[in-house]
Amino acid sequence: FTMIEKDIKFCSLYSGSSGNSIFVGTKNARVLIDAGLPGKKIEEAMKSIDENPGDLNAIFVTHENLDHIKGIGIISRKFDVPIYANADTWAAMEKNIGKIKEHNIRIMDRRSTVSIKDLDVSSYNIPHDAAAPVGYTLHNKGKRVSVATDFGIYTTEIRDNIKDSDVILIESNHDVSMLKYGPYPYSLKRRVLSEVGHLSNEDCGTAVVDLINYKENKKIILGHLSGTNNHPDLAYETVKSVLMANNITEKDIYLTMADRHMVSNLLEI
């Protein structure tokens, strides 16, 4: 794509409990945050936004759950793409991604920054019941975008790493009532509701209210919705109602949804 006074291209290719992948591009760099669907679907999604999968410079992994890693092995092998993850995540996911060329196994600390050409990618800790889960904030020329999903509670560390971002994809995973009265077994309901589970629509709204205090005119994308315990309209309206209750209107924030099954939210900043 041609960058015309735009520094970062951000696109949710897929986001939800059935698979996640986010594309971030600059003038010189192309990366994915997670690739939790079959490689062919990731390729098709990239091509639909005029991106060549063969141009990928890296895949960054948030954690080892299958809905975040399903396609990373095939993409790495087919296009010779380095995979970045911390040591504990590598150990947890290796058996599920197939053989990776040694030069594409890149280990980074949980709190660290890696430079991919003109894009700096910083990781930070998130509370989730995985080996060593992280979120990512990506920087280029003073512009910042963040991916913050799969966490049970909005922590100071998350806030400090995403508060200055222009675009934030944040988890709005479930409606508490749908979860409590839904089909999940009791043990799974407890896990989702725990501090190492997933963020509810209400708690997402509260987090967004907090984030607006640090930087106005943010673009907020609600993502990683549960297919069983949520609905896009419900998530959107719940978060919007929390914002309105705090006197935040549509002129203060750009609020949108990430689609589970298709490319959405192509933003250039």
mmCIF file of C-alpha atoms in Angstrom:
data_model
loop_
_atom_site.group_PDB
_atom_site.id
_atom_site.type_symbol
_atom_site.label_atom_id
_atom_site.label_comp_id
_atom_site.label_asym_id
_atom_site.label_seq_id
_atom_site.Cartn_x
_atom_site.Cartn_y
_atom_site.Cartn_z
ATOM 1 C CA PHE A 1 0.000 0.000 0.000
ATOM 2 C CA THR A 2 1.113 3.592 -0.501
ATOM 3 C CA MET A 3 1.615 5.491 2.716
ATOM 4 C CA ILE A 4 0.335 9.018 2.061
ATOM 5 C CA GLU A 5 0.961 10.962 5.258
ATOM 6 C CA LYS A 6 -0.010 7.796 7.118
ATOM 7 C CA ASP A 7 2.457 5.990 9.348
ATOM 8 C CA ILE A 8 0.673 2.805 10.398
ATOM 9 C CA LYS A 9 -1.896 0.542 8.770
ATOM 10 C CA PHE A 10 -3.868 -1.523 11.304
ATOM 11 C CA CYS A 11 -6.388 -4.203 10.445
ATOM 12 C CA SER A 12 -8.223 -6.860 12.417
ATOM 13 C CA LEU A 13 -8.251 -9.827 10.057
ATOM 14 C CA TYR A 14 -10.194 -12.002 12.515
ATOM 15 C CA SER A 15 -11.032 -11.535 16.186
ATOM 16 C CA GLY A 16 -13.002 -13.853 18.440
ATOM 17 C CA SER A 17 -12.882 -17.040 20.447
ATOM 18 C CA SER A 18 -12.687 -19.015 17.174
ATOM 19 C CA GLY A 19 -9.511 -17.348 15.915
ATOM 20 C CA ASN A 20 -7.465 -14.152 16.035
ATOM 21 C CA SER A 21 -5.047 -12.336 13.749
ATOM 22 C CA ILE A 22 -4.140 -8.658 13.482
ATOM 23 C CA PHE A 23 -2.141 -7.065 10.662
ATOM 24 C CA VAL A 24 0.071 -4.037 11.267
ATOM 25 C CA GLY A 25 2.044 -2.392 8.473
ATOM 26 C CA THR A 26 4.277 0.627 7.949
ATOM 27 C CA LYS A 27 6.098 1.941 4.917
ATOM 28 C CA ASN A 28 8.753 -0.773 5.354
ATOM 29 C CA ALA A 29 7.427 -3.397 7.791
ATOM 30 C CA ARG A 30 4.625 -5.968 7.729
ATOM 31 C CA VAL A 31 3.771 -8.015 10.834
ATOM 32 C CA LEU A 32 0.990 -10.128 12.284
ATOM 33 C CA ILE A 33 -0.061 -10.263 15.909
ATOM 34 C CA ASP A 34 -1.129 -13.910 16.219
ATOM 35 C CA ALA A 35 -2.365 -16.187 13.439
ATOM 36 C CA GLY A 36 -5.045 -18.335 15.024
ATOM 37 C CA LEU A 37 -6.771 -19.603 11.893
ATOM 38 C CA PRO A 38 -5.667 -21.893 9.061
ATOM 39 C CA GLY A 39 -2.826 -20.379 7.045
ATOM 40 C CA LYS A 40 -4.958 -20.215 3.902
ATOM 41 C CA LYS A 41 -7.552 -18.022 5.639
ATOM 42 C CA ILE A 42 -4.849 -15.660 6.885
ATOM 43 C CA GLU A 43 -3.415 -15.431 3.361
ATOM 44 C CA GLU A 44 -6.829 -14.677 1.872
ATOM 45 C CA ALA A 45 -7.516 -12.021 4.496
ATOM 46 C CA MET A 46 -4.206 -10.281 3.833
ATOM 47 C CA LYS A 47 -4.763 -10.304 0.079
ATOM 48 C CA SER A 48 -8.202 -8.746 0.598
ATOM 49 C CA ILE A 49 -6.484 -5.642 2.030
ATOM 50 C CA ASP A 50 -3.904 -5.639 -0.785
ATOM 51 C CA GLU A 51 -1.141 -7.164 1.314
ATOM 52 C CA ASN A 52 1.153 -9.943 0.087
ATOM 53 C CA PRO A 53 1.717 -12.663 2.740
ATOM 54 C CA GLY A 54 5.160 -13.137 1.210
ATOM 55 C CA ASP A 55 6.090 -9.653 2.439
ATOM 56 C CA LEU A 56 5.580 -10.515 6.115
ATOM 57 C CA ASN A 57 8.586 -9.711 8.293
ATOM 58 C CA ALA A 58 7.397 -11.299 11.555
ATOM 59 C CA ILE A 59 4.601 -12.917 13.524
ATOM 60 C CA PHE A 60 4.282 -11.947 17.196
ATOM 61 C CA VAL A 61 2.484 -14.390 19.486
ATOM 62 C CA THR A 62 0.461 -13.298 22.520
ATOM 63 C CA HIS A 63 0.096 -16.788 24.032
ATOM 64 C CA GLU A 64 -0.157 -20.441 23.112
ATOM 65 C CA ASN A 65 -3.927 -21.004 22.910
ATOM 66 C CA LEU A 66 -4.922 -22.534 19.570
ATOM 67 C CA ASP A 67 -7.137 -19.605 18.579
ATOM 68 C CA HIS A 68 -3.937 -17.527 18.483
ATOM 69 C CA ILE A 69 -1.389 -19.924 16.956
ATOM 70 C CA LYS A 70 -3.219 -22.287 14.600
ATOM 71 C CA GLY A 71 -1.733 -20.817 11.415
ATOM 72 C CA ILE A 72 1.670 -19.547 12.533
ATOM 73 C CA GLY A 73 3.592 -22.710 11.683
ATOM 74 C CA ILE A 74 2.342 -23.000 8.111
ATOM 75 C CA ILE A 75 2.819 -19.281 7.440
ATOM 76 C CA SER A 76 6.349 -19.349 8.846
ATOM 77 C CA ARG A 77 7.296 -22.385 6.753
ATOM 78 C CA LYS A 78 5.634 -21.227 3.534
ATOM 79 C CA PHE A 79 6.930 -17.643 3.577
ATOM 80 C CA ASP A 80 10.059 -18.044 5.758
ATOM 81 C CA VAL A 81 8.678 -15.711 8.464
ATOM 82 C CA PRO A 82 10.289 -15.318 11.905
ATOM 83 C CA ILE A 83 8.049 -16.042 14.901
ATOM 84 C CA TYR A 84 8.551 -13.941 18.034
ATOM 85 C CA ALA A 85 7.400 -15.131 21.464
ATOM 86 C CA ASN A 86 8.809 -15.394 24.953
ATOM 87 C CA ALA A 87 10.558 -18.568 26.109
ATOM 88 C CA ASP A 88 7.638 -19.922 28.154
ATOM 89 C CA THR A 89 5.194 -19.389 25.295
ATOM 90 C CA TRP A 90 7.580 -21.097 22.865
ATOM 91 C CA ALA A 91 7.824 -24.103 25.189
ATOM 92 C CA ALA A 92 4.030 -24.266 25.511
ATOM 93 C CA MET A 93 3.211 -23.957 21.799
ATOM 94 C CA GLU A 94 6.041 -25.874 20.078
ATOM 95 C CA LYS A 95 4.198 -29.177 19.963
ATOM 96 C CA ASN A 96 1.226 -27.581 18.164
ATOM 97 C CA ILE A 97 2.920 -25.575 15.407
ATOM 98 C CA GLY A 98 5.151 -28.122 13.687
ATOM 99 C CA LYS A 99 8.819 -27.786 12.832
ATOM 100 C CA ILE A 100 10.095 -24.220 12.533
ATOM 101 C CA LYS A 101 13.394 -23.316 10.895
ATOM 102 C CA GLU A 102 15.927 -22.428 13.559
ATOM 103 C CA HIS A 103 16.521 -18.921 12.198
ATOM 104 C CA ASN A 104 12.782 -18.214 12.507
ATOM 105 C CA ILE A 105 12.617 -19.081 16.212
ATOM 106 C CA ARG A 106 12.951 -15.690 17.891
ATOM 107 C CA ILE A 107 12.757 -15.516 21.678
ATOM 108 C CA MET A 108 11.992 -12.194 23.348
ATOM 109 C CA ASP A 109 11.447 -11.263 26.984
ATOM 110 C CA ARG A 110 7.921 -10.709 28.273
ATOM 111 C CA ARG A 111 8.696 -7.029 28.773
ATOM 112 C CA SER A 112 10.849 -5.988 25.836
ATOM 113 C CA THR A 113 10.934 -4.169 22.504
ATOM 114 C CA VAL A 114 11.912 -5.633 19.133
ATOM 115 C CA SER A 115 12.562 -3.495 16.059
ATOM 116 C CA ILE A 116 11.268 -4.754 12.713
ATOM 117 C CA LYS A 117 12.635 -2.276 10.160
ATOM 118 C CA ASP A 118 10.803 0.986 10.976
ATOM 119 C CA LEU A 119 8.366 -0.597 13.458
ATOM 120 C CA ASP A 120 9.086 -1.039 17.177
ATOM 121 C CA VAL A 121 7.078 -3.788 18.866
ATOM 122 C CA SER A 122 6.825 -3.745 22.673
ATOM 123 C CA SER A 123 5.391 -6.534 24.813
ATOM 124 C CA TYR A 124 3.860 -6.318 28.271
ATOM 125 C CA ASN A 125 2.357 -8.770 30.757
ATOM 126 C CA ILE A 126 -1.354 -9.550 30.853
ATOM 127 C CA PRO A 127 -3.216 -11.662 33.456
ATOM 128 C CA HIS A 128 -4.478 -14.784 31.697
ATOM 129 C CA ASP A 129 -4.267 -18.516 32.430
ATOM 130 C CA ALA A 130 -1.598 -19.290 29.853
ATOM 131 C CA ALA A 131 2.141 -19.923 30.182
ATOM 132 C CA ALA A 132 3.344 -16.315 29.858
ATOM 133 C CA PRO A 133 0.724 -14.207 28.038
ATOM 134 C CA VAL A 134 1.487 -10.745 26.696
ATOM 135 C CA GLY A 135 -0.071 -7.874 24.835
ATOM 136 C CA TYR A 136 1.690 -5.726 22.235
ATOM 137 C CA THR A 137 2.034 -2.037 21.465
ATOM 138 C CA LEU A 138 3.571 -1.085 18.110
ATOM 139 C CA HIS A 139 5.209 2.278 17.383
ATOM 140 C CA ASN A 140 6.195 4.187 14.269
ATOM 141 C CA LYS A 141 6.993 7.913 14.000
ATOM 142 C CA GLY A 142 5.137 8.761 17.189
ATOM 143 C CA LYS A 143 2.028 6.788 16.200
ATOM 144 C CA ARG A 144 1.050 3.856 18.395
ATOM 145 C CA VAL A 145 -1.369 0.933 18.114
ATOM 146 C CA SER A 146 -2.103 -1.719 20.731
ATOM 147 C CA VAL A 147 -3.580 -5.204 20.939
ATOM 148 C CA ALA A 148 -4.870 -6.074 24.415
ATOM 149 C CA THR A 149 -7.010 -9.209 24.583
ATOM 150 C CA ASP A 150 -7.265 -12.342 26.722
ATOM 151 C CA PHE A 151 -7.026 -10.826 30.173
ATOM 152 C CA GLY A 152 -9.325 -11.127 33.155
ATOM 153 C CA ILE A 153 -8.664 -7.794 34.816
ATOM 154 C CA TYR A 154 -7.543 -4.394 33.532
ATOM 155 C CA THR A 155 -4.217 -3.842 35.270
ATOM 156 C CA THR A 156 -1.942 -0.852 35.746
ATOM 157 C CA GLU A 157 0.617 -2.518 33.468
ATOM 158 C CA ILE A 158 -1.914 -2.877 30.665
ATOM 159 C CA ARG A 159 -3.060 0.721 31.106
ATOM 160 C CA ASP A 160 0.481 2.114 31.127
ATOM 161 C CA ASN A 161 1.334 0.274 27.902
ATOM 162 C CA ILE A 162 -1.759 1.186 25.879
ATOM 163 C CA LYS A 163 -2.943 4.546 27.249
ATOM 164 C CA ASP A 164 -1.031 6.632 24.689
ATOM 165 C CA SER A 165 -2.046 4.554 21.672
ATOM 166 C CA ASP A 166 -4.035 5.997 18.773
ATOM 167 C CA VAL A 167 -5.730 2.652 18.047
ATOM 168 C CA ILE A 168 -6.517 -0.004 20.664
ATOM 169 C CA LEU A 169 -8.067 -3.388 20.019
ATOM 170 C CA ILE A 170 -9.354 -4.369 23.454
ATOM 171 C CA GLU A 171 -11.202 -7.398 24.721
ATOM 172 C CA SER A 172 -14.957 -7.250 25.229
ATOM 173 C CA ASN A 173 -15.328 -10.981 25.669
ATOM 174 C CA HIS A 174 -18.612 -11.760 27.392
ATOM 175 C CA ASP A 175 -21.859 -10.598 28.867
ATOM 176 C CA VAL A 176 -21.845 -11.686 32.513
ATOM 177 C CA SER A 177 -25.507 -12.737 32.543
ATOM 178 C CA MET A 178 -25.171 -14.736 29.312
ATOM 179 C CA LEU A 179 -22.141 -16.475 30.775
ATOM 180 C CA LYS A 180 -23.721 -17.220 34.150
ATOM 181 C CA TYR A 181 -26.909 -18.631 32.642
ATOM 182 C CA GLY A 182 -25.307 -20.149 29.558
ATOM 183 C CA PRO A 183 -24.202 -23.694 28.710
ATOM 184 C CA TYR A 184 -20.616 -23.614 30.033
ATOM 185 C CA PRO A 185 -19.842 -25.977 32.924
ATOM 186 C CA TYR A 186 -19.459 -24.280 36.292
ATOM 187 C CA SER A 187 -15.664 -24.700 36.352
ATOM 188 C CA LEU A 188 -15.296 -22.960 32.986
ATOM 189 C CA LYS A 189 -17.628 -20.143 34.026
ATOM 190 C CA ARG A 190 -15.438 -19.566 37.083
ATOM 191 C CA ARG A 191 -12.313 -19.523 34.922
ATOM 192 C CA VAL A 192 -13.744 -16.980 32.466
ATOM 193 C CA LEU A 193 -14.917 -14.730 35.310
ATOM 194 C CA SER A 194 -11.599 -14.922 37.186
ATOM 195 C CA GLU A 195 -8.778 -12.395 37.115
ATOM 196 C CA VAL A 196 -6.903 -14.678 34.701
ATOM 197 C CA GLY A 197 -9.950 -15.257 32.497
ATOM 198 C CA HIS A 198 -11.585 -12.773 30.133
ATOM 199 C CA LEU A 199 -12.828 -9.185 30.324
ATOM 200 C CA SER A 200 -16.588 -8.622 30.370
ATOM 201 C CA ASN A 201 -18.404 -6.005 28.308
ATOM 202 C CA GLU A 202 -19.000 -3.873 31.412
ATOM 203 C CA ASP A 203 -15.383 -4.039 32.539
ATOM 204 C CA CYS A 204 -14.255 -3.248 29.017
ATOM 205 C CA GLY A 205 -16.409 -0.124 29.088
ATOM 206 C CA THR A 206 -14.864 0.943 32.393
ATOM 207 C CA ALA A 207 -11.367 0.394 30.975
ATOM 208 C CA VAL A 208 -12.186 2.501 27.906
ATOM 209 C CA VAL A 209 -13.463 5.323 30.128
ATOM 210 C CA ASP A 210 -10.125 5.254 31.949
ATOM 211 C CA LEU A 211 -8.142 5.242 28.706
ATOM 212 C CA ILE A 212 -9.936 8.333 27.394
ATOM 213 C CA ASN A 213 -8.466 10.274 30.331
ATOM 214 C CA TYR A 214 -4.991 9.869 28.869
ATOM 215 C CA LYS A 215 -5.541 10.587 25.214
ATOM 216 C CA GLU A 216 -8.644 11.837 23.475
ATOM 217 C CA ASN A 217 -9.897 10.892 20.024
ATOM 218 C CA LYS A 218 -8.768 7.313 20.342
ATOM 219 C CA LYS A 219 -9.954 4.647 17.984
ATOM 220 C CA ILE A 220 -11.231 1.752 20.106
ATOM 221 C CA ILE A 221 -11.976 -1.621 18.544
ATOM 222 C CA LEU A 222 -13.914 -4.127 20.646
ATOM 223 C CA GLY A 223 -12.623 -7.622 19.968
ATOM 224 C CA HIS A 224 -12.205 -11.237 21.044
ATOM 225 C CA LEU A 225 -15.933 -11.737 21.632
ATOM 226 C CA SER A 226 -17.148 -15.090 22.880
ATOM 227 C CA GLY A 227 -19.245 -16.963 20.355
ATOM 228 C CA THR A 228 -21.354 -18.443 23.161
ATOM 229 C CA ASN A 229 -21.590 -15.726 25.798
ATOM 230 C CA ASN A 230 -21.799 -12.510 23.815
ATOM 231 C CA HIS A 231 -23.219 -10.820 20.740
ATOM 232 C CA PRO A 232 -21.668 -7.928 18.776
ATOM 233 C CA ASP A 233 -24.658 -5.620 19.245
ATOM 234 C CA LEU A 234 -24.779 -6.373 22.963
ATOM 235 C CA ALA A 235 -21.057 -5.739 23.453
ATOM 236 C CA TYR A 236 -21.215 -2.476 21.521
ATOM 237 C CA GLU A 237 -24.306 -1.161 23.295
ATOM 238 C CA THR A 238 -23.019 -2.164 26.737
ATOM 239 C CA VAL A 239 -19.690 -0.393 26.269
ATOM 240 C CA LYS A 240 -21.442 2.607 24.700
ATOM 241 C CA SER A 241 -23.808 2.867 27.662
ATOM 242 C CA VAL A 242 -20.882 2.893 30.101
ATOM 243 C CA LEU A 243 -19.264 5.659 28.051
ATOM 244 C CA MET A 244 -22.475 7.703 27.954
ATOM 245 C CA ALA A 245 -22.897 7.310 31.712
ATOM 246 C CA ASN A 246 -19.484 8.971 31.999
ATOM 247 C CA ASN A 247 -20.368 11.791 29.584
ATOM 248 C CA ILE A 248 -18.247 10.408 26.751
ATOM 249 C CA THR A 249 -19.937 10.843 23.395
ATOM 250 C CA GLU A 250 -19.225 9.795 19.823
ATOM 251 C CA LYS A 251 -17.314 13.026 19.212
ATOM 252 C CA ASP A 252 -14.820 11.982 21.916
ATOM 253 C CA ILE A 253 -14.100 8.505 20.621
ATOM 254 C CA TYR A 254 -14.272 6.285 17.554
ATOM 255 C CA LEU A 255 -15.830 3.012 18.728
ATOM 256 C CA THR A 256 -16.216 -0.003 16.480
ATOM 257 C CA MET A 257 -16.260 -3.810 16.481
ATOM 258 C CA ALA A 258 -13.829 -6.417 15.198
ATOM 259 C CA ASP A 259 -15.585 -9.133 13.219
ATOM 260 C CA ARG A 260 -15.145 -12.784 14.151
ATOM 261 C CA HIS A 261 -15.309 -14.252 10.648
ATOM 262 C CA MET A 262 -14.004 -11.581 8.302
ATOM 263 C CA VAL A 263 -11.656 -8.669 7.786
ATOM 264 C CA SER A 264 -12.725 -5.471 9.502
ATOM 265 C CA ASN A 265 -11.411 -2.212 10.906
ATOM 266 C CA LEU A 266 -8.874 -1.256 8.276
ATOM 267 C CA LEU A 267 -7.449 1.915 9.797
ATOM 268 C CA GLU A 268 -4.605 4.147 8.631
ATOM 269 C CA ILE A 269 -3.115 6.664 11.019
#
